Amino acid sequence: MPGLRSIQLLRGLDGTKVISHMRWDSQAAFRQATINNPRIAATMQHVAELIEAAEPGLYEVVDP
């Protein structure tokens, strides 16, 4: 998918949480993929419905 750098699925050690970590070239690339691709938008909606406490967000990488 254009603009998508990587996807990682992180499982909490206690077995109660999962994080989907996706790296995009830019916010614009993310928006382009989710707005212009109905299949991705539908998948994201379906996943949100399956998760009890989904907390989606956009973040930036910063150097410590």
mmCIF file with all atom_site columns, C-alpha atoms in Angstrom:
data_model
loop_
_atom_site.group_PDB
_atom_site.id
_atom_site.type_symbol
_atom_site.label_atom_id
_atom_site.label_alt_id
_atom_site.label_comp_id
_atom_site.label_asym_id
_atom_site.label_entity_id
_atom_site.label_seq_id
_atom_site.pdbx_PDB_ins_code
_atom_site.Cartn_x
_atom_site.Cartn_y
_atom_site.Cartn_z
_atom_site.occupancy
_atom_site.B_iso_or_equiv
_atom_site.pdbx_formal_charge
_atom_site.auth_seq_id
_atom_site.auth_comp_id
_atom_site.auth_asym_id
_atom_site.auth_atom_id
_atom_site.pdbx_PDB_model_num
ATOM 1  C CA . MET A 1 1  ? 0.000   0.000   0.000  1.00 0.00 ? 1  MET A CA 1
ATOM 2  C CA . PRO A 1 2  ? 1.493   3.358   -0.954 1.00 0.00 ? 2  PRO A CA 1
ATOM 3  C CA . GLY A 1 3  ? 2.843   5.246   2.052  1.00 0.00 ? 3  GLY A CA 1
ATOM 4  C CA . LEU A 1 4  ? 2.708   2.293   4.478  1.00 0.00 ? 4  LEU A CA 1
ATOM 5  C CA . ARG A 1 5  ? 6.150   1.564   5.914  1.00 0.00 ? 5  ARG A CA 1
ATOM 6  C CA . SER A 1 6  ? 5.424   -1.294  8.309  1.00 0.00 ? 6  SER A CA 1
ATOM 7  C CA . ILE A 1 7  ? 2.852   -3.011  10.510 1.00 0.00 ? 7  ILE A CA 1
ATOM 8  C CA . GLN A 1 8  ? 3.560   -4.670  13.856 1.00 0.00 ? 8  GLN A CA 1
ATOM 9  C CA . LEU A 1 9  ? 1.108   -6.434  16.137 1.00 0.00 ? 9  LEU A CA 1
ATOM 10 C CA . LEU A 1 10 ? 2.122   -6.214  19.796 1.00 0.00 ? 10 LEU A CA 1
ATOM 11 C CA . ARG A 1 11 ? 0.583   -8.537  22.380 1.00 0.00 ? 11 ARG A CA 1
ATOM 12 C CA . GLY A 1 12 ? 0.570   -7.514  26.047 1.00 0.00 ? 12 GLY A CA 1
ATOM 13 C CA . LEU A 1 13 ? 2.406   -9.903  28.338 1.00 0.00 ? 13 LEU A CA 1
ATOM 14 C CA . ASP A 1 14 ? -0.690  -10.222 30.522 1.00 0.00 ? 14 ASP A CA 1
ATOM 15 C CA . GLY A 1 15 ? -2.721  -11.411 27.512 1.00 0.00 ? 15 GLY A CA 1
ATOM 16 C CA . THR A 1 16 ? -5.355  -8.672  27.810 1.00 0.00 ? 16 THR A CA 1
ATOM 17 C CA . LYS A 1 17 ? -4.162  -6.058  25.319 1.00 0.00 ? 17 LYS A CA 1
ATOM 18 C CA . VAL A 1 18 ? -3.116  -5.917  21.684 1.00 0.00 ? 18 VAL A CA 1
ATOM 19 C CA . ILE A 1 19 ? -1.621  -2.957  19.846 1.00 0.00 ? 19 ILE A CA 1
ATOM 20 C CA . SER A 1 20 ? -1.521  -2.618  16.083 1.00 0.00 ? 20 SER A CA 1
ATOM 21 C CA . HIS A 1 21 ? 1.421   -0.360  15.270 1.00 0.00 ? 21 HIS A CA 1
ATOM 22 C CA . MET A 1 22 ? 1.446   0.978   11.718 1.00 0.00 ? 22 MET A CA 1
ATOM 23 C CA . ARG A 1 23 ? 4.135   3.310   10.368 1.00 0.00 ? 23 ARG A CA 1
ATOM 24 C CA . TRP A 1 24 ? 3.212   5.617   7.486  1.00 0.00 ? 24 TRP A CA 1
ATOM 25 C CA . ASP A 1 25 ? 5.289   8.018   5.413  1.00 0.00 ? 25 ASP A CA 1
ATOM 26 C CA . SER A 1 26 ? 3.031   10.857  6.560  1.00 0.00 ? 26 SER A CA 1
ATOM 27 C CA . GLN A 1 27 ? -0.390  11.723  7.948  1.00 0.00 ? 27 GLN A CA 1
ATOM 28 C CA . ALA A 1 28 ? -1.430  12.519  4.399  1.00 0.00 ? 28 ALA A CA 1
ATOM 29 C CA . ALA A 1 29 ? -0.491  8.998   3.264  1.00 0.00 ? 29 ALA A CA 1
ATOM 30 C CA . PHE A 1 30 ? -2.533  7.513   6.131  1.00 0.00 ? 30 PHE A CA 1
ATOM 31 C CA . ARG A 1 31 ? -5.550  9.669   5.331  1.00 0.00 ? 31 ARG A CA 1
ATOM 32 C CA . GLN A 1 32 ? -5.240  8.924   1.620  1.00 0.00 ? 32 GLN A CA 1
ATOM 33 C CA . ALA A 1 33 ? -5.247  5.179   2.294  1.00 0.00 ? 33 ALA A CA 1
ATOM 34 C CA . THR A 1 34 ? -8.137  5.225   4.756  1.00 0.00 ? 34 THR A CA 1
ATOM 35 C CA . ILE A 1 35 ? -10.342 7.708   2.935  1.00 0.00 ? 35 ILE A CA 1
ATOM 36 C CA . ASN A 1 36 ? -9.802  6.594   -0.645 1.00 0.00 ? 36 ASN A CA 1
ATOM 37 C CA . ASN A 1 37 ? -9.831  2.855   -0.039 1.00 0.00 ? 37 ASN A CA 1
ATOM 38 C CA . PRO A 1 38 ? -13.299 1.704   1.056  1.00 0.00 ? 38 PRO A CA 1
ATOM 39 C CA . ARG A 1 39 ? -11.989 -1.770  1.887  1.00 0.00 ? 39 ARG A CA 1
ATOM 40 C CA . ILE A 1 40 ? -9.490  -0.391  4.409  1.00 0.00 ? 40 ILE A CA 1
ATOM 41 C CA . ALA A 1 41 ? -12.067 1.969   5.909  1.00 0.00 ? 41 ALA A CA 1
ATOM 42 C CA . ALA A 1 42 ? -14.542 -0.921  6.285  1.00 0.00 ? 42 ALA A CA 1
ATOM 43 C CA . THR A 1 43 ? -11.881 -3.145  7.865  1.00 0.00 ? 43 THR A CA 1
ATOM 44 C CA . MET A 1 44 ? -10.929 -0.441  10.360 1.00 0.00 ? 44 MET A CA 1
ATOM 45 C CA . GLN A 1 45 ? -14.602 0.042   11.258 1.00 0.00 ? 45 GLN A CA 1
ATOM 46 C CA . HIS A 1 46 ? -15.106 -3.710  11.704 1.00 0.00 ? 46 HIS A CA 1
ATOM 47 C CA . VAL A 1 47 ? -12.035 -4.010  13.951 1.00 0.00 ? 47 VAL A CA 1
ATOM 48 C CA . ALA A 1 48 ? -13.253 -1.066  16.062 1.00 0.00 ? 48 ALA A CA 1
ATOM 49 C CA . GLU A 1 49 ? -16.594 -2.838  16.546 1.00 0.00 ? 49 GLU A CA 1
ATOM 50 C CA . LEU A 1 50 ? -14.848 -6.008  17.753 1.00 0.00 ? 50 LEU A CA 1
ATOM 51 C CA . ILE A 1 51 ? -12.713 -4.234  20.322 1.00 0.00 ? 51 ILE A CA 1
ATOM 52 C CA . GLU A 1 52 ? -14.254 -3.291  23.653 1.00 0.00 ? 52 GLU A CA 1
ATOM 53 C CA . ALA A 1 53 ? -12.053 -0.270  24.317 1.00 0.00 ? 53 ALA A CA 1
ATOM 54 C CA . ALA A 1 54 ? -10.421 0.842   21.089 1.00 0.00 ? 54 ALA A CA 1
ATOM 55 C CA . GLU A 1 55 ? -8.276  3.937   21.500 1.00 0.00 ? 55 GLU A CA 1
ATOM 56 C CA . PRO A 1 56 ? -7.005  4.863   18.045 1.00 0.00 ? 56 PRO A CA 1
ATOM 57 C CA . GLY A 1 57 ? -4.600  7.740   17.712 1.00 0.00 ? 57 GLY A CA 1
ATOM 58 C CA . LEU A 1 58 ? -1.881  9.297   15.625 1.00 0.00 ? 58 LEU A CA 1
ATOM 59 C CA . TYR A 1 59 ? 1.606   9.645   17.099 1.00 0.00 ? 59 TYR A CA 1
ATOM 60 C CA . GLU A 1 60 ? 4.984   10.907  16.009 1.00 0.00 ? 60 GLU A CA 1
ATOM 61 C CA . VAL A 1 61 ? 8.384   9.389   16.652 1.00 0.00 ? 61 VAL A CA 1
ATOM 62 C CA . VAL A 1 62 ? 10.646  11.603  18.745 1.00 0.00 ? 62 VAL A CA 1
ATOM 63 C CA . ASP A 1 63 ? 14.304  11.141  19.628 1.00 0.00 ? 63 ASP A CA 1
ATOM 64 C CA . PRO A 1 64 ? 14.977  10.797  23.360 1.00 0.00 ? 64 PRO A CA 1
#
